mmCIF file of C-alpha atoms and ligand atoms in Angstrom:
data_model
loop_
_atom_site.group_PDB
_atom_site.id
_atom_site.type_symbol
_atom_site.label_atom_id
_atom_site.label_comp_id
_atom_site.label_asym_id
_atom_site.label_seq_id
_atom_site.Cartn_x
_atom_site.Cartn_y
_atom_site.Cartn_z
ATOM 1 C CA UNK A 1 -82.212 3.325 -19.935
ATOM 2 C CA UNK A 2 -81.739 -0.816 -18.997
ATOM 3 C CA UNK A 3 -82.469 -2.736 -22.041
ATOM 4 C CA UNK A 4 -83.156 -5.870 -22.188
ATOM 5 C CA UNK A 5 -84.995 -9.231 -23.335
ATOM 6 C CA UNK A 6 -89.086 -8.335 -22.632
ATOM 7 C CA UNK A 7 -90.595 -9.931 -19.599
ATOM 8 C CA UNK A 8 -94.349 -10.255 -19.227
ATOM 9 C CA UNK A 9 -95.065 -9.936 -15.981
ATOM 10 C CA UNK A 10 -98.834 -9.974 -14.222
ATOM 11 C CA UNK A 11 -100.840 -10.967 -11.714
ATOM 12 C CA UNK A 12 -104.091 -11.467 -10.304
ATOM 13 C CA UNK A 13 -105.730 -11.287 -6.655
ATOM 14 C CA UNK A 14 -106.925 -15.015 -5.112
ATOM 15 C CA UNK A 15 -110.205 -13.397 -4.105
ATOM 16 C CA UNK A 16 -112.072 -16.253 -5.916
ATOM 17 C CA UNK A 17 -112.541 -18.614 -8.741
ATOM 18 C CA UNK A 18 -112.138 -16.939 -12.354
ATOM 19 C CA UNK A 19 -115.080 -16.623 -14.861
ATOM 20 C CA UNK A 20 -114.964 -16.426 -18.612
ATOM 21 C CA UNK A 21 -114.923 -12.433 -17.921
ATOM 22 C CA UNK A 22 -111.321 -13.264 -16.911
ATOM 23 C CA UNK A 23 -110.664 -15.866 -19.614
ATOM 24 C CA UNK A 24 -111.465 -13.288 -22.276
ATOM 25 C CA UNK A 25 -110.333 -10.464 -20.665
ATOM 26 C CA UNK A 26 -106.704 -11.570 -19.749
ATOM 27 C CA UNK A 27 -106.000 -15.352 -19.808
ATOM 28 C CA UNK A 28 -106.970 -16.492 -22.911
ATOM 29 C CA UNK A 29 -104.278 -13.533 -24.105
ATOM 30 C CA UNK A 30 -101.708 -14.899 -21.549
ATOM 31 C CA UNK A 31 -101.777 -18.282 -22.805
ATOM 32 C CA UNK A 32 -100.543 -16.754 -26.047
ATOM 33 C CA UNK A 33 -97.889 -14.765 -24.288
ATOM 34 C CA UNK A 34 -96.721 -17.353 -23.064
ATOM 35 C CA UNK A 35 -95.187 -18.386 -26.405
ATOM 36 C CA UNK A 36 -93.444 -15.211 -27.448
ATOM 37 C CA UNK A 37 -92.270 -14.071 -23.769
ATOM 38 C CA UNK A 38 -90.829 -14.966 -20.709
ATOM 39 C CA UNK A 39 -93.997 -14.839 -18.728
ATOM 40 C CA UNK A 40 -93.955 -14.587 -14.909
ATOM 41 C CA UNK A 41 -97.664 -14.900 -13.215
ATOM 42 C CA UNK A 42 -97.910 -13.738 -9.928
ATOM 43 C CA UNK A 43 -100.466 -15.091 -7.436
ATOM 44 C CA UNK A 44 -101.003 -11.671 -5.819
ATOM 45 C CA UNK A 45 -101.957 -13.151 -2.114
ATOM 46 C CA UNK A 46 -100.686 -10.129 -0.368
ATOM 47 C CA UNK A 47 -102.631 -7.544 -2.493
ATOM 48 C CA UNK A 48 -105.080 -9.541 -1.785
ATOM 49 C CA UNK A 49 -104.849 -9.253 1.763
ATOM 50 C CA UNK A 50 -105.248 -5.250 1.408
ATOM 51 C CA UNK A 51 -109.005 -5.519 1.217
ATOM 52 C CA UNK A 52 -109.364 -9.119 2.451
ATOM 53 C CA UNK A 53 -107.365 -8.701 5.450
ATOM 54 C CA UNK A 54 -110.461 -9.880 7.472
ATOM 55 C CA UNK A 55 -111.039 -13.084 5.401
ATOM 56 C CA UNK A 56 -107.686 -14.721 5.431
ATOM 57 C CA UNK A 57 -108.983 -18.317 4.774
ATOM 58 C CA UNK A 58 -110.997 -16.792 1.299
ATOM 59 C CA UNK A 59 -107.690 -15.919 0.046
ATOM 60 C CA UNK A 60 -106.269 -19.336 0.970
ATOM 61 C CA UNK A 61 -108.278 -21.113 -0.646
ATOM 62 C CA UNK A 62 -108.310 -19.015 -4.133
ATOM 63 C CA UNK A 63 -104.791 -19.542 -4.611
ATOM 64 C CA UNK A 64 -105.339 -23.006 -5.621
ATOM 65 C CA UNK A 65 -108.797 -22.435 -7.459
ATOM 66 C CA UNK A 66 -106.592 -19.569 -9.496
ATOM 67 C CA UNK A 67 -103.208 -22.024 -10.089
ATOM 68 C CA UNK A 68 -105.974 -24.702 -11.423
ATOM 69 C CA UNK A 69 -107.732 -22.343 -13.270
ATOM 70 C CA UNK A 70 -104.631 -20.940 -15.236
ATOM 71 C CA UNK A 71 -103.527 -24.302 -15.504
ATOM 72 C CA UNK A 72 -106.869 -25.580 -17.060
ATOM 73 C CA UNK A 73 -106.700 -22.953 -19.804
ATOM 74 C CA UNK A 74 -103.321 -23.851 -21.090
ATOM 75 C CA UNK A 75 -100.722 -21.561 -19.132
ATOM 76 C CA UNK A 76 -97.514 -24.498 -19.868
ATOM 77 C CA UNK A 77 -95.386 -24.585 -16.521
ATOM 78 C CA UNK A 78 -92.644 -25.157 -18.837
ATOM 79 C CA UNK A 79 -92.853 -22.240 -19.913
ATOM 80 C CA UNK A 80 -94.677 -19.458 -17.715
ATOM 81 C CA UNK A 81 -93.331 -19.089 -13.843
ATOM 82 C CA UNK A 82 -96.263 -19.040 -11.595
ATOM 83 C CA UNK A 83 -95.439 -18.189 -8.032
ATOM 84 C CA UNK A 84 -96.518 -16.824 -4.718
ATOM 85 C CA UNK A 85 -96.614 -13.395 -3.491
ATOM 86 C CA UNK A 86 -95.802 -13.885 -0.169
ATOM 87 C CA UNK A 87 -93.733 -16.151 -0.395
ATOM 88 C CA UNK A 88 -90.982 -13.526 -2.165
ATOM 89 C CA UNK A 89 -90.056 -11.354 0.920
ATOM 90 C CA UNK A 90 -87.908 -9.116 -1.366
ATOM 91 C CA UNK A 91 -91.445 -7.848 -2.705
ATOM 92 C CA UNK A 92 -92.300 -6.155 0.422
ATOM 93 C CA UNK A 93 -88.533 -5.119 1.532
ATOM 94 C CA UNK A 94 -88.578 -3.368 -1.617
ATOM 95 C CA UNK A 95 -92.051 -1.996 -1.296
ATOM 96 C CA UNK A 96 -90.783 -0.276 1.817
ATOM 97 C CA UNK A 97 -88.225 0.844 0.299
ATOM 98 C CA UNK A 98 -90.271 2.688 -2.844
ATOM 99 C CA UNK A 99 -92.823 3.853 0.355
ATOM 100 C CA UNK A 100 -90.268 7.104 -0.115
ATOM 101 C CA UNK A 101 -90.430 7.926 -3.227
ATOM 102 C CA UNK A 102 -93.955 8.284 -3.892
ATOM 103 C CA UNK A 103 -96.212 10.935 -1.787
ATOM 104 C CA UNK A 104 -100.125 10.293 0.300
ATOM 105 C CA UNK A 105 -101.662 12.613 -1.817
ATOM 106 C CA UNK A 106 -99.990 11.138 -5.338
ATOM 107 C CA UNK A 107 -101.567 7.193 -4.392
ATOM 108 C CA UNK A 108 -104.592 9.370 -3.221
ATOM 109 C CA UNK A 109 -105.138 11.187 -6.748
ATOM 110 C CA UNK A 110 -104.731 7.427 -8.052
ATOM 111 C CA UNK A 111 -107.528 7.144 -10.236
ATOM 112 C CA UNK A 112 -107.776 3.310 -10.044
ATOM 113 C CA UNK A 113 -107.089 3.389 -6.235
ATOM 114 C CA UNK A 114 -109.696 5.892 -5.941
ATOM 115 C CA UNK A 115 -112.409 4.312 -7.422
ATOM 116 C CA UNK A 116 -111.447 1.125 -5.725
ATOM 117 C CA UNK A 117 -111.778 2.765 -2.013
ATOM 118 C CA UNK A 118 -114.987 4.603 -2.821
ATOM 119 C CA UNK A 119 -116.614 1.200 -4.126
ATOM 120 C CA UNK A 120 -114.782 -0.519 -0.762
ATOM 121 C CA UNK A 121 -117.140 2.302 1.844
ATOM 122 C CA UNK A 122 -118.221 -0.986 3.804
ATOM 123 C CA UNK A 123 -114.586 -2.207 5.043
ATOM 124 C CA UNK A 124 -112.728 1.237 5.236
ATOM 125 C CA UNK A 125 -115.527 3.582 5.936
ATOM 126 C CA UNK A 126 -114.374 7.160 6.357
ATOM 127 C CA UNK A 127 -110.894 6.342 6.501
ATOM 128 C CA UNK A 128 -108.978 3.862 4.154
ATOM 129 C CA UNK A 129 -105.894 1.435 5.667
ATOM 130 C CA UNK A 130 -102.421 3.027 4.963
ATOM 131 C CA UNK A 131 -101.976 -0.612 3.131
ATOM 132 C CA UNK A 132 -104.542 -0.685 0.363
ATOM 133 C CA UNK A 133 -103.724 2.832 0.045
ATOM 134 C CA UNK A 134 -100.427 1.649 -0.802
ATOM 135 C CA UNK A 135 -100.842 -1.279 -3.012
ATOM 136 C CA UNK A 136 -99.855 0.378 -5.941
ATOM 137 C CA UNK A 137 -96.313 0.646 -4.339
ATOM 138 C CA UNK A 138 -96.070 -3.264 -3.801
ATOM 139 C CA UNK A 139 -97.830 -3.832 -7.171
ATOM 140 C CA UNK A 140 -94.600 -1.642 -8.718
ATOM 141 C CA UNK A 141 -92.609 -4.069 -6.396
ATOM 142 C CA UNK A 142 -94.129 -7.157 -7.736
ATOM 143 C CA UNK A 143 -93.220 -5.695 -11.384
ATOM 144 C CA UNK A 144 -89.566 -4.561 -10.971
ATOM 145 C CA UNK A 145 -88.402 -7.622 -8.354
ATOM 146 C CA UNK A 146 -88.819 -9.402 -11.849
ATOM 147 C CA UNK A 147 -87.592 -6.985 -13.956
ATOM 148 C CA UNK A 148 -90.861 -7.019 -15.352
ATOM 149 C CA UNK A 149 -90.857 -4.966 -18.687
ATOM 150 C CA UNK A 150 -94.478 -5.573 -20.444
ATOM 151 C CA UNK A 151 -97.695 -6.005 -18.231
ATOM 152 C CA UNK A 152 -100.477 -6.633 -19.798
ATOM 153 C CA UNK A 153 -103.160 -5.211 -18.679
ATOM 154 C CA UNK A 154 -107.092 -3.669 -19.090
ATOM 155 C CA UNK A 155 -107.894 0.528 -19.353
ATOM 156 C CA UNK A 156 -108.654 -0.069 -15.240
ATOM 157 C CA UNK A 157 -104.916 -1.295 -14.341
ATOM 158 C CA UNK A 158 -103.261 1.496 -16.710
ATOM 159 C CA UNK A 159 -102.787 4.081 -13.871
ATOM 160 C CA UNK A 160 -101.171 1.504 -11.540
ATOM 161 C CA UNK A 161 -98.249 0.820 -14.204
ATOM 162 C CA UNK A 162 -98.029 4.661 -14.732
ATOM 163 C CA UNK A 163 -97.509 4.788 -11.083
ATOM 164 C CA UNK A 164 -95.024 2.042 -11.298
ATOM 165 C CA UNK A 165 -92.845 3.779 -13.952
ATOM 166 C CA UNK A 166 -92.982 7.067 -11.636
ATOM 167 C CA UNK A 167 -91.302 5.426 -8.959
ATOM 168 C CA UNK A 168 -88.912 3.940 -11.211
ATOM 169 C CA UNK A 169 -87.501 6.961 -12.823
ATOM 170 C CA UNK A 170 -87.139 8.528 -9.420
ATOM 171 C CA UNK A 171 -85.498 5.432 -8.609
ATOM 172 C CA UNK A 172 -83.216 5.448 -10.938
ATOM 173 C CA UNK A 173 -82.545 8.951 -10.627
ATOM 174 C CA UNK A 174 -81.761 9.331 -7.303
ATOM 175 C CA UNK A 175 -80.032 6.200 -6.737
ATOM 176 C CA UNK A 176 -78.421 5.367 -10.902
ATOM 177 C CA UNK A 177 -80.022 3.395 -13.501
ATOM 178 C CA UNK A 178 -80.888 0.246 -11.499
ATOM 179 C CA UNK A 179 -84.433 -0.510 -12.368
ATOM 180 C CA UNK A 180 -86.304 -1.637 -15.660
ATOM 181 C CA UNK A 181 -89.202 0.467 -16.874
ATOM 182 C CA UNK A 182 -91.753 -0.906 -17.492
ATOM 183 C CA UNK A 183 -94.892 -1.017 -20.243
ATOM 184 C CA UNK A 184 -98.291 -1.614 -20.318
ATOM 185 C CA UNK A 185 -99.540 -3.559 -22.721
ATOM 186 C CA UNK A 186 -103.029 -3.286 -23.465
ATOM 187 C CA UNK A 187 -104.836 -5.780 -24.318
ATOM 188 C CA UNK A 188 -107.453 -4.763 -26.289
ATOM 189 C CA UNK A 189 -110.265 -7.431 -25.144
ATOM 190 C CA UNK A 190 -113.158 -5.958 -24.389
ATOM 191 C CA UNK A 191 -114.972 -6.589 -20.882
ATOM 192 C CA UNK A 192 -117.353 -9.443 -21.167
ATOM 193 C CA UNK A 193 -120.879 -8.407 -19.748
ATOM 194 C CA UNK A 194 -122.838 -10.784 -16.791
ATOM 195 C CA UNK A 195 -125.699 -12.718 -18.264
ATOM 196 C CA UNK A 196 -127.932 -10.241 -16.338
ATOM 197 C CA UNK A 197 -126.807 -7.701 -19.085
ATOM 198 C CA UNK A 198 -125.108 -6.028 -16.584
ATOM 199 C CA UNK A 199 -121.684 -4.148 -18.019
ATOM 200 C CA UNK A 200 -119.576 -6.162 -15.613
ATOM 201 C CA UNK A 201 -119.276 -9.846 -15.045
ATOM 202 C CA UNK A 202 -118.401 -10.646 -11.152
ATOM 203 C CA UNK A 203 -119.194 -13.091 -8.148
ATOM 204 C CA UNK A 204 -120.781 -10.098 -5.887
ATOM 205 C CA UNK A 205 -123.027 -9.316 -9.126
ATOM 206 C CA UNK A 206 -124.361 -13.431 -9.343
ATOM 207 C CA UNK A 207 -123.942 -13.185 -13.157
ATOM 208 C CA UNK A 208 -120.925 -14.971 -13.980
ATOM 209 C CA UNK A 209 -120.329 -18.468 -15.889
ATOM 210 C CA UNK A 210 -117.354 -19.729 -13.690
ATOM 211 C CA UNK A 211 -114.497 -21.617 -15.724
ATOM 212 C CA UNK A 212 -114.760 -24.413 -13.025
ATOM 213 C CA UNK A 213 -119.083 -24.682 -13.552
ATOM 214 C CA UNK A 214 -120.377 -28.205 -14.778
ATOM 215 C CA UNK A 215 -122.318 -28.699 -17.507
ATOM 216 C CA UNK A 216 -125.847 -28.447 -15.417
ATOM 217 C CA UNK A 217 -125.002 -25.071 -13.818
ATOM 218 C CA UNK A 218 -123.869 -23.569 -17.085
ATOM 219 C CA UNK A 219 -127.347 -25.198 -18.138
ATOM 220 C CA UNK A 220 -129.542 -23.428 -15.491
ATOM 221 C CA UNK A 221 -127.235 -20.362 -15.556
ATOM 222 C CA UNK A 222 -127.776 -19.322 -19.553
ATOM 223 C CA UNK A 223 -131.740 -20.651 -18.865
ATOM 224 C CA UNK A 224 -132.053 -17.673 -16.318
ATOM 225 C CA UNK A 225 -130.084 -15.185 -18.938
ATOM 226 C CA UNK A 226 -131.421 -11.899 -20.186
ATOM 227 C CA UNK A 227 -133.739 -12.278 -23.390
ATOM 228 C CA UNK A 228 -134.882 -9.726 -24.899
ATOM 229 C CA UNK A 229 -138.434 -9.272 -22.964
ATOM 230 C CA UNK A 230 -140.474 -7.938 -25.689
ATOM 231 C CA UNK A 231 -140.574 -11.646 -26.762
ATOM 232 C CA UNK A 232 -143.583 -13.361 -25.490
ATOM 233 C CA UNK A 233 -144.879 -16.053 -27.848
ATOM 234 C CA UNK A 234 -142.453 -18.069 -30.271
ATOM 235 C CA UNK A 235 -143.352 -15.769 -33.181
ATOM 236 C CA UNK A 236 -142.745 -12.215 -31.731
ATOM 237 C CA UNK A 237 -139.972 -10.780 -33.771
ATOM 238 C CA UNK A 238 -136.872 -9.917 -31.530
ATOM 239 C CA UNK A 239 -134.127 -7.819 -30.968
ATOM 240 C CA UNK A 240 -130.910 -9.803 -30.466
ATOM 241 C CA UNK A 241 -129.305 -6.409 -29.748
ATOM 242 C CA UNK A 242 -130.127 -6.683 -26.597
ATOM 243 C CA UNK A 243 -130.501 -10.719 -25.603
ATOM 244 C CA UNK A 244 -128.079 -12.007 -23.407
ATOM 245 C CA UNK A 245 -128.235 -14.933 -25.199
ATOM 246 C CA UNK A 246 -127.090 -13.665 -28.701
ATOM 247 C CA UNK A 247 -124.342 -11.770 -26.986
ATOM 248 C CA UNK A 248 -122.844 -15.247 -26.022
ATOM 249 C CA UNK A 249 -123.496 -16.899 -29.211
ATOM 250 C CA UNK A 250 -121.168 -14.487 -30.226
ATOM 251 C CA UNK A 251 -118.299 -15.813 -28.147
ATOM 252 C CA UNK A 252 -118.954 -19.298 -27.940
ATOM 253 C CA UNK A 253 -120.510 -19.740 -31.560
ATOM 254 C CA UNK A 254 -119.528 -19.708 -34.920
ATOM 255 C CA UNK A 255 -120.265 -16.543 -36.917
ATOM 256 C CA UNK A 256 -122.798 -18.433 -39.270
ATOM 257 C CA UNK A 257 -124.406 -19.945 -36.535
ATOM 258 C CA UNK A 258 -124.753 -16.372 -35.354
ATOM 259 C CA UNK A 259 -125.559 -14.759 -38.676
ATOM 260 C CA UNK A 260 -128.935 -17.559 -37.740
ATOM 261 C CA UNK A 261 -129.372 -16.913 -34.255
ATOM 262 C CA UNK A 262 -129.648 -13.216 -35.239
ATOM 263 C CA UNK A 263 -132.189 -13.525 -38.534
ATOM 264 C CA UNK A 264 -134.280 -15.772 -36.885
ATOM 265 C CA UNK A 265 -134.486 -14.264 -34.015
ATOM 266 C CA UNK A 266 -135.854 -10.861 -35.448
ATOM 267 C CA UNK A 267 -137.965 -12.892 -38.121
ATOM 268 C CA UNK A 268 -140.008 -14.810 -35.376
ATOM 269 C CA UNK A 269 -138.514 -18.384 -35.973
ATOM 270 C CA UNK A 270 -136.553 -18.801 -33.843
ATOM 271 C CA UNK A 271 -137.617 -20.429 -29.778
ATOM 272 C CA UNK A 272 -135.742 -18.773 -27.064
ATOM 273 C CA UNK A 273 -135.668 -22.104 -24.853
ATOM 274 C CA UNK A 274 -134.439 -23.698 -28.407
ATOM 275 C CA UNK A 275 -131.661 -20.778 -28.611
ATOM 276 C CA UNK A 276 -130.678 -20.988 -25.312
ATOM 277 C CA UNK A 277 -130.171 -24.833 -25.158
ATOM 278 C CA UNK A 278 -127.594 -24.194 -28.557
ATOM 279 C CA UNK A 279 -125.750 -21.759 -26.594
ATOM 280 C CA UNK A 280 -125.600 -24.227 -23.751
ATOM 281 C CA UNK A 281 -123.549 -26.802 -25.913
ATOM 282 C CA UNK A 282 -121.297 -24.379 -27.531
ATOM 283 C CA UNK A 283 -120.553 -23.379 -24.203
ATOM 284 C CA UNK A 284 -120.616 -26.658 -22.889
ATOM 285 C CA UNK A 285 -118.204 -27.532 -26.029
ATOM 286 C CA UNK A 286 -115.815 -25.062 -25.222
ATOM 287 C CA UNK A 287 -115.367 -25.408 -21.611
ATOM 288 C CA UNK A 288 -115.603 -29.005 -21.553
ATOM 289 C CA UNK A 289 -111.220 -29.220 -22.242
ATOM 290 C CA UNK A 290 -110.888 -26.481 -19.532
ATOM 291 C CA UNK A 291 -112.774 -29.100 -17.589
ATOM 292 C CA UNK A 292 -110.804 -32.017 -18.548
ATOM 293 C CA UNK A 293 -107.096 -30.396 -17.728
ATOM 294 C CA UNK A 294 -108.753 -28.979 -14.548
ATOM 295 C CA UNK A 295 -109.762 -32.211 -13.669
ATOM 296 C CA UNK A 296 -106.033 -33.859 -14.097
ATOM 297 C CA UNK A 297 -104.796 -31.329 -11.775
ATOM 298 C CA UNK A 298 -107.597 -31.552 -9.297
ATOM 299 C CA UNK A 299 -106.802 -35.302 -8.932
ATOM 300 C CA UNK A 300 -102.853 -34.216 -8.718
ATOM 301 C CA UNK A 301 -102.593 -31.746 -6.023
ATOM 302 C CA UNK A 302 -99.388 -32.427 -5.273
ATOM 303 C CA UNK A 303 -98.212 -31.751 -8.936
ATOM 304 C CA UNK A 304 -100.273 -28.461 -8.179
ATOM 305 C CA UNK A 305 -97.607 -27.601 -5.146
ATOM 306 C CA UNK A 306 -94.847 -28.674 -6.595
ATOM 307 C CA UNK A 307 -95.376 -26.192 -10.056
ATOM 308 C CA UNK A 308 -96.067 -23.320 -7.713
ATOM 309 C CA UNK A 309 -92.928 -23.650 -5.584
ATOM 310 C CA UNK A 310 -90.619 -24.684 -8.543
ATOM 311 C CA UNK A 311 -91.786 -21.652 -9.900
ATOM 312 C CA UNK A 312 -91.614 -19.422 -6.627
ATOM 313 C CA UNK A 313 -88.177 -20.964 -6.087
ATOM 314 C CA UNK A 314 -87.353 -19.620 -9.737
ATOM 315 C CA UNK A 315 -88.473 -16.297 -9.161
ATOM 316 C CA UNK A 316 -87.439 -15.202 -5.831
ATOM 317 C CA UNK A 317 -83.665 -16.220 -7.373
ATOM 318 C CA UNK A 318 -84.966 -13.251 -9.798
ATOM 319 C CA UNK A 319 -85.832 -11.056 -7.006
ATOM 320 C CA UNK A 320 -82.814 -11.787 -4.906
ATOM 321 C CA UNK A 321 -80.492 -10.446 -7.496
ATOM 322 C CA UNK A 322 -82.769 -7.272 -8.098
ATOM 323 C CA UNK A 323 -82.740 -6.759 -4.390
ATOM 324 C CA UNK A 324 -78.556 -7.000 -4.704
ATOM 325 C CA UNK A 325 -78.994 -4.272 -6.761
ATOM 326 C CA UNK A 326 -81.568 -2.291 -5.121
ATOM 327 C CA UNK A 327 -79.079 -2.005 -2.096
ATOM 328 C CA UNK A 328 -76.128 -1.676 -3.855
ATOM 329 C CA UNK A 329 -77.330 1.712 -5.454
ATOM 330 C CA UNK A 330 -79.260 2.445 -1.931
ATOM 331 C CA UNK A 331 -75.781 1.961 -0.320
ATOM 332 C CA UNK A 332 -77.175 -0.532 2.101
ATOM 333 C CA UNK A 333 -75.063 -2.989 1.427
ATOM 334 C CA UNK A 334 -73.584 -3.709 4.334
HETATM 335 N N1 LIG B 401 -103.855 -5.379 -9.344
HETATM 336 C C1 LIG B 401 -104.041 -6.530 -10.169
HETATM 337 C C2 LIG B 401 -105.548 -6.832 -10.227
HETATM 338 O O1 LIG B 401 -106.299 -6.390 -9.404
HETATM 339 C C3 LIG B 401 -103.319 -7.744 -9.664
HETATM 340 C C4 LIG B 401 -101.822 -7.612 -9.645
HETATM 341 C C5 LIG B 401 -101.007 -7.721 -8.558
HETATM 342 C C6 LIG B 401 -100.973 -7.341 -10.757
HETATM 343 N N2 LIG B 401 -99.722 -7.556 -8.900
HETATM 344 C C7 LIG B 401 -99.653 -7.312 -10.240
HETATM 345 C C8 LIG B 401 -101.185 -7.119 -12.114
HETATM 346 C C9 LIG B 401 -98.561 -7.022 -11.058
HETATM 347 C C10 LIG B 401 -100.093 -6.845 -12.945
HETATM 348 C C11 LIG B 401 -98.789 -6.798 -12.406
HETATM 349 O O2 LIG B 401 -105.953 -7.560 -11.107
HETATM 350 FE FE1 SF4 B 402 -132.369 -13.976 -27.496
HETATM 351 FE FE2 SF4 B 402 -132.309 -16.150 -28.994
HETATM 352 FE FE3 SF4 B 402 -134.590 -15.387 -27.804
HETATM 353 FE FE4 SF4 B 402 -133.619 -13.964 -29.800
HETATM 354 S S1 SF4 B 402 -134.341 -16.101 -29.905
HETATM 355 S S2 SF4 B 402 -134.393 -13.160 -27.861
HETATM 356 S S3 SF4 B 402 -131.425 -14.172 -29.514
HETATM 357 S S4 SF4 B 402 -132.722 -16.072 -26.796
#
């Protein structure tokens, strides 16, 4: 097998802004990365595409909301690449070239992909596009244009990398040890629940706290959380178990302030309007930096550009020589 220095490589869809689902489910575990690794981010604009194809301008405009975002929470330019999907055409020359070497009814037993087109019945209805079907074939692209060696990832993505390292052994054995392997590397965040207690934070589900929300949404947001509804009068004695509220105090607070939260709340002395408002400024505390940095890039847009095609310029020079050696083994260098 290719050894060789670990590269983090990963990427996200511009289908929107990111919440603090994201932020503790990948980001806030990328800007540590970042440190240790080389770190490529992709900005996956045409996987987005595969289920947005009808909403072009959406994805547009995420790709900025998703640069500031990263930005915001600390990803160093210095020292991660961030760059554009499209803008690499090796990804999707060498997408077509992997198209062989993986069969319909392999991406169709695909348990991620699977899932995906059943929840998707609205836009594909009986019969899903031969493109979404194959997005795990362009996401093994995006990993191995980069030589892309650790991708950190949640349980949901882990079948996409296995399918990735399918298509690279057969690769490799049919054409000779050209491509890296890669890993997953799970991160072992949990998923961050919506404030209507709902397992699953997300836009379509309206329970998400938005990295980019001011201070007064983030107010009226965690005033409108889940409480525990046995609590009717101040003195009622509560079950923090399963309040919203105390959930997030566990994020956002410190654990004595949450060793309070929870005794009061089951002893009766504690307000819920007077519990919510504390969560509101430790969230409000801890976003408020996020803010700031967003802010400075907001009011440098330019800087923005120039970051993601410094760092698109960087990588496609990384895909160029992969795809060098893609042909070379394929003998289609001509
Ligand atoms: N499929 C990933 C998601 O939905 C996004 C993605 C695109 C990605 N290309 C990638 C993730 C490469 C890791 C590596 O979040
Ligand atoms: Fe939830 Fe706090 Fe009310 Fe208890 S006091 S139910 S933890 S909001």
């Amino acid at each position: 097998m290719l050894e060789k220095k670990e590269t983090i490589l990963t990427g996200d869809r511009p289908t929107g802004k990111m919440h603090i689902g994201h932020y503790f489910g990948s980001l806030q575990n990328r800007v540590k990365l970042q440190n240790e690794y080389d770190t490529y981010i992709e900005v996956a604009d045409v996987q987005a595409l595969t289920d947005n194809f009808n909403n072009p301008q959406k994805v547009k405009e995420s790709v900025l909301q998703i640069v500031l975002d990263e930005l915001s929470v600390g990803i160093n330019p210095n020292k991660a690449t961030i760059f554009i999907q499209s803008m690499i055409p090796e990804i999707a020359e060498l997408t077509v070239f992997y198209s062989n070497l993986v069969t319909v009814s392999r991406l169709e037993r695909n348990p991620t992909v699977k899932t995906e087109i059943a929840q998707k019945r609205e836009l594909f209805g009986e019969s899903v596009t031969y493109g979404f079907l194959g997005y795990p074939v362009s996401q093994a692209a995006d990993i191995t244009a980069f030589n892309g060696t650790l991708v950190p990832v949640g349980e949901d993505q882990l079948p996409l990398i296995e399918q990735c390292r399918e298509i690279v052994r057969k690769f490799n054995s049919i054409y000779g040890e050209t491509l890296y392997e890669p890993e997953a590397k799970l991160s072992n965040n949990k998923r961050i629940k919506g404030l209507d207690g709902n397992e699953k934070m997300g836009k379509s589900l309206g329970n998400a706290i938005y990295l980019s929300d001011s201070e007064n949404i983030v107010k009226e947001k965690v005033m409108g959380a889940l409480t525990d509804p046995a609590r009717i009068r101040k003195d009622d004695k509560g079950h923090p178990e399963i309040c919203m509220v105390a959930y997030y105090h566990n994020l956002f607070s410190s654990q004595d302030e949450v060793k309070n939260v929870c005794s009061e709340c089951k002893a009766g002395t504690r307000g819920c309007v007077a519990c919510k408002k504390q969560l509101i400024n430790a969230i409000n505390n801890y976003l408020n930096p996020i803010r700031e940095k967003r802010k400075y890039y907001e009011e440098r847009e330019d800087e923005v550009k120039e970051i993601l095609m410094e760092g698109t310029n960087k990588a496609r020079k990384i895909a160029k020589q992969t795809m060098e050696r893609v042909k070379k083994a394929m003998m289609l260098d001509y």
